[in-house]
mmCIF file of C-alpha atoms and ligand atoms in Angstrom:
data_model
loop_
_atom_site.group_PDB
_atom_site.id
_atom_site.type_symbol
_atom_site.label_atom_id
_atom_site.label_comp_id
_atom_site.label_asym_id
_atom_site.label_seq_id
_atom_site.Cartn_x
_atom_site.Cartn_y
_atom_site.Cartn_z
ATOM 1 C CA UNK A 1 -12.462 -4.571 20.940
ATOM 2 C CA UNK A 2 -8.775 -3.614 20.534
ATOM 3 C CA UNK A 3 -7.572 -1.170 23.175
ATOM 4 C CA UNK A 4 -6.945 2.090 21.204
ATOM 5 C CA UNK A 5 -4.457 3.390 23.787
ATOM 6 C CA UNK A 6 -2.002 0.516 23.115
ATOM 7 C CA UNK A 7 -2.866 -1.028 19.731
ATOM 8 C CA UNK A 8 -4.346 -0.328 16.286
ATOM 9 C CA UNK A 9 -8.120 0.031 16.024
ATOM 10 C CA UNK A 10 -10.222 -2.431 14.066
ATOM 11 C CA UNK A 11 -10.684 -0.061 11.095
ATOM 12 C CA UNK A 12 -6.923 0.681 10.948
ATOM 13 C CA UNK A 13 -6.218 -3.086 10.901
ATOM 14 C CA UNK A 14 -8.753 -3.698 8.136
ATOM 15 C CA UNK A 15 -7.153 -0.919 6.054
ATOM 16 C CA UNK A 16 -3.670 -2.313 6.741
ATOM 17 C CA UNK A 17 -4.301 -5.956 5.882
ATOM 18 C CA UNK A 18 -6.701 -5.300 2.997
ATOM 19 C CA UNK A 19 -4.225 -2.923 1.372
ATOM 20 C CA UNK A 20 -1.240 -5.179 2.185
ATOM 21 C CA UNK A 21 -2.936 -8.092 0.346
ATOM 22 C CA UNK A 22 -3.660 -5.849 -2.655
ATOM 23 C CA UNK A 23 -0.131 -4.374 -2.805
ATOM 24 C CA UNK A 24 1.430 -7.832 -2.485
ATOM 25 C CA UNK A 25 -0.669 -8.900 -5.515
ATOM 26 C CA UNK A 26 -0.037 -5.692 -7.513
ATOM 27 C CA UNK A 27 3.773 -5.890 -7.534
ATOM 28 C CA UNK A 28 4.079 -9.399 -9.084
ATOM 29 C CA UNK A 29 1.120 -8.666 -11.408
ATOM 30 C CA UNK A 30 2.873 -5.492 -12.659
ATOM 31 C CA UNK A 31 6.210 -7.253 -13.094
ATOM 32 C CA UNK A 32 4.652 -10.224 -14.928
ATOM 33 C CA UNK A 33 2.456 -8.233 -17.319
ATOM 34 C CA UNK A 34 5.416 -6.269 -18.755
ATOM 35 C CA UNK A 35 7.455 -9.415 -19.590
ATOM 36 C CA UNK A 36 8.065 -9.784 -23.328
ATOM 37 C CA UNK A 37 6.537 -12.895 -24.855
ATOM 38 C CA UNK A 38 3.886 -13.364 -22.159
ATOM 39 C CA UNK A 39 0.568 -14.947 -23.253
ATOM 40 C CA UNK A 40 -1.676 -12.174 -24.639
ATOM 41 C CA UNK A 41 -4.867 -13.053 -22.774
ATOM 42 C CA UNK A 42 -3.000 -13.429 -19.436
ATOM 43 C CA UNK A 43 -1.348 -10.061 -20.107
ATOM 44 C CA UNK A 44 -4.738 -8.410 -20.760
ATOM 45 C CA UNK A 45 -6.223 -9.881 -17.585
ATOM 46 C CA UNK A 46 -3.226 -8.750 -15.509
ATOM 47 C CA UNK A 47 -3.347 -5.233 -17.004
ATOM 48 C CA UNK A 48 -7.081 -4.908 -16.265
ATOM 49 C CA UNK A 49 -6.562 -6.161 -12.689
ATOM 50 C CA UNK A 50 -3.465 -3.992 -12.137
ATOM 51 C CA UNK A 51 -4.943 -0.704 -13.388
ATOM 52 C CA UNK A 52 -8.308 -1.038 -11.662
ATOM 53 C CA UNK A 53 -7.060 -2.476 -8.355
ATOM 54 C CA UNK A 54 -4.370 0.251 -8.429
ATOM 55 C CA UNK A 55 -6.996 2.987 -8.624
ATOM 56 C CA UNK A 56 -8.906 1.283 -5.788
ATOM 57 C CA UNK A 57 -5.667 1.351 -3.733
ATOM 58 C CA UNK A 58 -5.334 5.073 -4.353
ATOM 59 C CA UNK A 59 -8.874 5.691 -3.080
ATOM 60 C CA UNK A 60 -8.174 3.447 -0.060
ATOM 61 C CA UNK A 61 -4.927 5.213 0.896
ATOM 62 C CA UNK A 62 -6.685 8.606 0.872
ATOM 63 C CA UNK A 63 -9.478 7.233 3.104
ATOM 64 C CA UNK A 64 -6.879 5.546 5.325
ATOM 65 C CA UNK A 65 -4.888 8.754 5.792
ATOM 66 C CA UNK A 66 -8.084 10.675 6.636
ATOM 67 C CA UNK A 67 -9.012 7.984 9.170
ATOM 68 C CA UNK A 68 -5.485 8.074 10.659
ATOM 69 C CA UNK A 69 -5.674 11.857 10.969
ATOM 70 C CA UNK A 70 -8.956 11.557 12.931
ATOM 71 C CA UNK A 71 -7.722 8.513 14.935
ATOM 72 C CA UNK A 72 -3.934 8.744 15.457
ATOM 73 C CA UNK A 73 -2.304 5.372 16.324
ATOM 74 C CA UNK A 74 -1.271 4.566 19.895
ATOM 75 C CA UNK A 75 2.401 5.242 20.760
ATOM 76 C CA UNK A 76 4.825 2.307 20.520
ATOM 77 C CA UNK A 77 5.535 0.417 23.788
ATOM 78 C CA UNK A 78 8.108 2.188 26.064
ATOM 79 C CA UNK A 79 10.678 -0.624 25.817
ATOM 80 C CA UNK A 80 11.146 -0.081 22.040
ATOM 81 C CA UNK A 81 14.517 1.758 21.597
ATOM 82 C CA UNK A 82 14.449 5.392 20.396
ATOM 83 C CA UNK A 83 16.175 4.637 17.073
ATOM 84 C CA UNK A 84 13.477 2.064 16.295
ATOM 85 C CA UNK A 85 10.777 4.678 17.045
ATOM 86 C CA UNK A 86 12.408 6.997 14.533
ATOM 87 C CA UNK A 87 12.969 4.218 11.968
ATOM 88 C CA UNK A 88 9.304 3.155 12.264
ATOM 89 C CA UNK A 89 8.078 6.753 11.881
ATOM 90 C CA UNK A 90 10.281 7.395 8.832
ATOM 91 C CA UNK A 91 9.529 4.098 7.127
ATOM 92 C CA UNK A 92 5.763 4.385 7.691
ATOM 93 C CA UNK A 93 5.808 7.935 6.277
ATOM 94 C CA UNK A 94 7.780 6.685 3.243
ATOM 95 C CA UNK A 95 5.344 3.776 2.767
ATOM 96 C CA UNK A 96 2.385 6.174 2.780
ATOM 97 C CA UNK A 97 4.155 8.563 0.382
ATOM 98 C CA UNK A 98 4.880 5.709 -2.056
ATOM 99 C CA UNK A 99 1.328 4.367 -1.703
ATOM 100 C CA UNK A 100 0.208 7.740 -3.104
ATOM 101 C CA UNK A 101 3.024 8.433 -5.620
ATOM 102 C CA UNK A 102 3.087 4.990 -7.299
ATOM 103 C CA UNK A 103 -0.633 4.731 -8.205
ATOM 104 C CA UNK A 104 -0.837 8.434 -9.178
ATOM 105 C CA UNK A 105 2.124 7.903 -11.538
ATOM 106 C CA UNK A 106 0.430 4.738 -12.875
ATOM 107 C CA UNK A 107 -2.774 6.686 -13.497
ATOM 108 C CA UNK A 108 -0.915 9.495 -15.302
ATOM 109 C CA UNK A 109 1.130 7.006 -17.345
ATOM 110 C CA UNK A 110 -2.070 5.296 -18.562
ATOM 111 C CA UNK A 111 -4.279 8.364 -19.143
ATOM 112 C CA UNK A 112 -1.586 10.599 -20.660
ATOM 113 C CA UNK A 113 -0.771 7.605 -22.890
ATOM 114 C CA UNK A 114 -4.401 7.494 -24.082
ATOM 115 C CA UNK A 115 -5.238 4.047 -22.634
ATOM 116 C CA UNK A 116 -8.422 2.933 -20.826
ATOM 117 C CA UNK A 117 -9.028 2.415 -17.093
ATOM 118 C CA UNK A 118 -12.121 0.287 -17.405
ATOM 119 C CA UNK A 119 -13.979 1.043 -14.146
ATOM 120 C CA UNK A 120 -13.346 4.808 -14.236
ATOM 121 C CA UNK A 121 -14.310 4.955 -17.916
ATOM 122 C CA UNK A 122 -17.518 3.030 -17.269
ATOM 123 C CA UNK A 123 -18.356 5.380 -14.371
ATOM 124 C CA UNK A 124 -17.923 8.290 -16.798
ATOM 125 C CA UNK A 125 -14.914 9.803 -14.953
ATOM 126 C CA UNK A 126 -13.120 12.028 -17.513
ATOM 127 C CA UNK A 127 -9.287 11.774 -17.842
ATOM 128 C CA UNK A 128 -7.717 14.140 -15.298
ATOM 129 C CA UNK A 129 -4.574 14.666 -17.402
ATOM 130 C CA UNK A 130 -4.145 15.701 -21.024
ATOM 131 C CA UNK A 131 -2.914 13.230 -23.632
ATOM 132 C CA UNK A 132 0.891 13.627 -23.859
ATOM 133 C CA UNK A 133 3.544 11.056 -24.764
ATOM 134 C CA UNK A 134 6.254 13.027 -22.913
ATOM 135 C CA UNK A 135 4.157 13.123 -19.716
ATOM 136 C CA UNK A 136 3.321 9.418 -20.090
ATOM 137 C CA UNK A 137 7.039 8.554 -20.381
ATOM 138 C CA UNK A 138 7.973 10.630 -17.291
ATOM 139 C CA UNK A 139 5.141 9.040 -15.292
ATOM 140 C CA UNK A 140 6.253 5.585 -16.479
ATOM 141 C CA UNK A 141 9.762 6.202 -15.112
ATOM 142 C CA UNK A 142 8.404 7.467 -11.767
ATOM 143 C CA UNK A 143 6.058 4.464 -11.583
ATOM 144 C CA UNK A 144 8.903 2.059 -12.319
ATOM 145 C CA UNK A 145 11.346 3.402 -9.700
ATOM 146 C CA UNK A 146 8.528 4.067 -7.207
ATOM 147 C CA UNK A 147 7.359 0.450 -7.607
ATOM 148 C CA UNK A 148 10.896 -0.837 -6.938
ATOM 149 C CA UNK A 149 11.285 1.444 -3.882
ATOM 150 C CA UNK A 150 7.900 0.318 -2.532
ATOM 151 C CA UNK A 151 8.817 -3.356 -3.004
ATOM 152 C CA UNK A 152 12.144 -2.875 -1.158
ATOM 153 C CA UNK A 153 10.539 -0.915 1.669
ATOM 154 C CA UNK A 154 7.763 -3.482 2.085
ATOM 155 C CA UNK A 155 10.486 -6.170 2.333
ATOM 156 C CA UNK A 156 12.223 -4.193 5.081
ATOM 157 C CA UNK A 157 8.889 -3.565 6.803
ATOM 158 C CA UNK A 158 8.007 -7.287 6.831
ATOM 159 C CA UNK A 159 11.507 -8.102 8.159
ATOM 160 C CA UNK A 160 10.963 -5.577 10.980
ATOM 161 C CA UNK A 161 7.541 -7.094 11.779
ATOM 162 C CA UNK A 162 9.060 -10.607 11.925
ATOM 163 C CA UNK A 163 11.933 -9.300 14.095
ATOM 164 C CA UNK A 164 9.425 -7.909 16.598
ATOM 165 C CA UNK A 165 7.165 -10.960 16.481
ATOM 166 C CA UNK A 166 9.847 -13.689 16.551
ATOM 167 C CA UNK A 167 13.127 -12.243 17.935
ATOM 168 C CA UNK A 168 12.081 -9.551 20.412
ATOM 169 C CA UNK A 169 8.695 -11.177 21.060
ATOM 170 C CA UNK A 170 7.365 -7.765 22.139
ATOM 171 C CA UNK A 171 3.869 -6.326 21.669
ATOM 172 C CA UNK A 172 4.545 -4.552 18.355
ATOM 173 C CA UNK A 173 3.313 -7.301 16.019
ATOM 174 C CA UNK A 174 0.187 -7.873 18.145
ATOM 175 C CA UNK A 175 -0.668 -4.152 17.790
ATOM 176 C CA UNK A 176 -1.615 -4.852 14.159
ATOM 177 C CA UNK A 177 -2.491 -8.564 14.230
ATOM 178 C CA UNK A 178 -5.005 -10.170 13.755
ATOM 179 C CA UNK A 179 -6.768 -8.262 10.933
ATOM 180 C CA UNK A 180 -10.147 -8.707 12.619
ATOM 181 C CA UNK A 181 -9.125 -7.902 16.169
ATOM 182 C CA UNK A 182 -10.453 -10.362 18.754
ATOM 183 C CA UNK A 183 -12.269 -8.917 21.747
ATOM 184 C CA UNK A 184 -9.876 -8.608 24.730
ATOM 185 C CA UNK A 185 -10.814 -11.000 27.563
HETATM 186 C C1 LIG B 201 2.444 -4.328 1.022
HETATM 187 C C2 LIG B 201 2.388 -4.592 2.234
HETATM 188 C C3 LIG B 201 2.363 -3.655 3.403
HETATM 189 C C4 LIG B 201 2.260 -2.290 3.477
HETATM 190 C C5 LIG B 201 2.148 -1.289 2.324
HETATM 191 C C6 LIG B 201 2.267 -1.939 4.893
HETATM 192 C C7 LIG B 201 2.181 -0.637 5.397
HETATM 193 C C8 LIG B 201 2.139 -0.312 6.730
HETATM 194 C C9 LIG B 201 2.018 1.030 7.256
HETATM 195 C C10 LIG B 201 1.899 2.301 6.403
HETATM 196 C C11 LIG B 201 2.011 0.944 8.609
HETATM 197 C C12 LIG B 201 1.898 2.108 9.583
HETATM 198 C C13 LIG B 201 0.482 2.175 10.064
HETATM 199 C C14 LIG B 201 0.190 3.504 10.748
HETATM 200 O O1 LIG B 201 0.817 3.829 11.770
HETATM 201 O O2 LIG B 201 -0.679 4.238 10.234
HETATM 202 C C15 LIG B 201 2.143 -0.456 8.960
HETATM 203 C C16 LIG B 201 2.188 -0.956 10.250
HETATM 204 C C17 LIG B 201 2.448 -2.286 10.561
HETATM 205 N N1 LIG B 201 2.633 -3.331 9.660
HETATM 206 FE FE1 LIG B 201 2.504 -3.209 7.654
HETATM 207 N N2 LIG B 201 2.388 -3.088 5.632
HETATM 208 C C18 LIG B 201 2.445 -4.146 4.752
HETATM 209 C C19 LIG B 201 2.567 -5.493 5.059
HETATM 210 C C20 LIG B 201 2.797 -5.982 6.324
HETATM 211 C C21 LIG B 201 3.058 -7.358 6.648
HETATM 212 C C22 LIG B 201 3.100 -8.524 5.608
HETATM 213 C C23 LIG B 201 3.248 -7.418 8.000
HETATM 214 C C24 LIG B 201 3.589 -8.618 8.856
HETATM 215 C C25 LIG B 201 4.345 -9.615 8.499
HETATM 216 C C26 LIG B 201 3.070 -6.093 8.534
HETATM 217 C C27 LIG B 201 3.142 -5.733 9.848
HETATM 218 C C28 LIG B 201 2.903 -4.488 10.374
HETATM 219 C C29 LIG B 201 2.874 -4.186 11.796
HETATM 220 C C30 LIG B 201 3.136 -5.176 12.934
HETATM 221 C C31 LIG B 201 2.588 -2.812 11.911
HETATM 222 C C32 LIG B 201 2.453 -1.994 13.219
HETATM 223 C C33 LIG B 201 3.763 -1.382 13.559
HETATM 224 C C34 LIG B 201 3.597 -0.488 14.783
HETATM 225 O O3 LIG B 201 3.121 -0.963 15.796
HETATM 226 O O4 LIG B 201 3.938 0.696 14.709
HETATM 227 N N3 LIG B 201 2.818 -5.233 7.487
HETATM 228 N N4 LIG B 201 2.225 -1.195 7.805
HETATM 229 C C1 LIG B 202 0.157 0.807 -5.272
HETATM 230 C C2 LIG B 202 -0.202 0.634 -6.539
HETATM 231 C C3 LIG B 202 0.692 0.116 -7.624
HETATM 232 C C4 LIG B 202 1.841 -0.644 -7.547
HETATM 233 C C5 LIG B 202 2.547 -1.183 -6.301
HETATM 234 C C6 LIG B 202 2.298 -0.852 -8.909
HETATM 235 C C7 LIG B 202 3.432 -1.554 -9.247
HETATM 236 C C8 LIG B 202 3.861 -1.798 -10.538
HETATM 237 C C9 LIG B 202 5.034 -2.540 -10.900
HETATM 238 C C10 LIG B 202 6.006 -3.193 -9.896
HETATM 239 C C11 LIG B 202 5.125 -2.556 -12.249
HETATM 240 C C12 LIG B 202 6.214 -3.256 -13.105
HETATM 241 C C13 LIG B 202 7.385 -2.360 -13.300
HETATM 242 C C14 LIG B 202 7.216 -1.454 -14.502
HETATM 243 O O1 LIG B 202 7.445 -1.907 -15.612
HETATM 244 O O2 LIG B 202 6.858 -0.276 -14.328
HETATM 245 C C15 LIG B 202 4.010 -1.801 -12.769
HETATM 246 C C16 LIG B 202 3.752 -1.560 -14.116
HETATM 247 C C17 LIG B 202 2.658 -0.854 -14.581
HETATM 248 N N1 LIG B 202 1.649 -0.287 -13.835
HETATM 249 FE FE1 LIG B 202 1.541 -0.247 -11.819
HETATM 250 N N2 LIG B 202 1.430 -0.227 -9.767
HETATM 251 C C18 LIG B 202 0.440 0.373 -9.023
HETATM 252 C C19 LIG B 202 -0.628 1.111 -9.499
HETATM 253 C C20 LIG B 202 -0.918 1.329 -10.834
HETATM 254 C C21 LIG B 202 -2.035 2.090 -11.346
HETATM 255 C C22 LIG B 202 -3.082 2.802 -10.488
HETATM 256 C C23 LIG B 202 -1.961 2.076 -12.698
HETATM 257 C C24 LIG B 202 -2.851 2.709 -13.721
HETATM 258 C C25 LIG B 202 -4.095 3.070 -13.520
HETATM 259 C C26 LIG B 202 -0.787 1.286 -13.049
HETATM 260 C C27 LIG B 202 -0.372 1.027 -14.340
HETATM 261 C C28 LIG B 202 0.768 0.343 -14.672
HETATM 262 C C29 LIG B 202 1.210 0.151 -16.052
HETATM 263 C C30 LIG B 202 0.522 0.672 -17.305
HETATM 264 C C31 LIG B 202 2.396 -0.582 -15.984
HETATM 265 C C32 LIG B 202 3.274 -1.020 -17.164
HETATM 266 C C33 LIG B 202 4.348 0.026 -17.293
HETATM 267 C C34 LIG B 202 4.748 0.186 -18.705
HETATM 268 O O3 LIG B 202 4.125 0.988 -19.377
HETATM 269 O O4 LIG B 202 5.680 -0.518 -19.123
HETATM 270 N N3 LIG B 202 -0.166 0.847 -11.882
HETATM 271 N N4 LIG B 202 3.267 -1.343 -11.706
#
């Protein structure tokens, strides 16, 4: 079992890596499906994947934040400089904020625009926003810039993880890796 006083718990790791894989698929899927001239059936498949996996991500981030609230992560190792503590805190908070804002804006863009979200519709979940082209356009803009900000921040985040794992060779990367934590010998 991971040691919860120094590293992330098993459930936190599963949330992290499961959601990381989904987000890393969502960004290129979103960017590809809006390209003009793209094959129609590929576009449909990407839209269906993007909307439904996006709603799943929203559910997962809420569960993840509840879990984090009940099980706060261990503090960073003492040898990590203060500015890096603050940078990690700020960037993680911004990642969580964008992981909520981007899918909510996507949901509003689709439902206010009068389009389907196949799994929610099949489950009989009613639209939570009224049909409105103006609202759909505003949500589309928020989704667009939020998606770009999330992509940039994830890039920075991965660079920081590689810096810790390869340059500093400290314990920070091993706090979150591997996804299925090995028992400590
Ligand atoms: C879309 C992709 C990703 C997202 C949205 C994401 C998000 C996050 C968030 C929100 C945290 C803070 C966890 C918490 O304290 O509750 C975190 C921690 C971490 N992530 Fe990611 N992550 C992503 C991909 C990656 C990748 C690809 C790597 C490695 C190359 C990575 C390495 C780490 C590490 C090492 C930590 C722990 C940092 C610490 O000890 O404080 N992440 N990630
Ligand atoms: C973390 C989750 C999500 C990420 C990272 C993400 C990211 C993206 C990106 C990068 C784009 C291409 C840029 C653009 O044209 O806006 C996009 C487009 C789009 N996304 Fe998402 N998205 C997410 C969740 C959702 C959800 C939950 C929905 C709807 C239920 C959704 C619906 C859309 C739609 C409809 C477009 C096309 C925008 C347009 O109307 O032109 N997305 N998304």
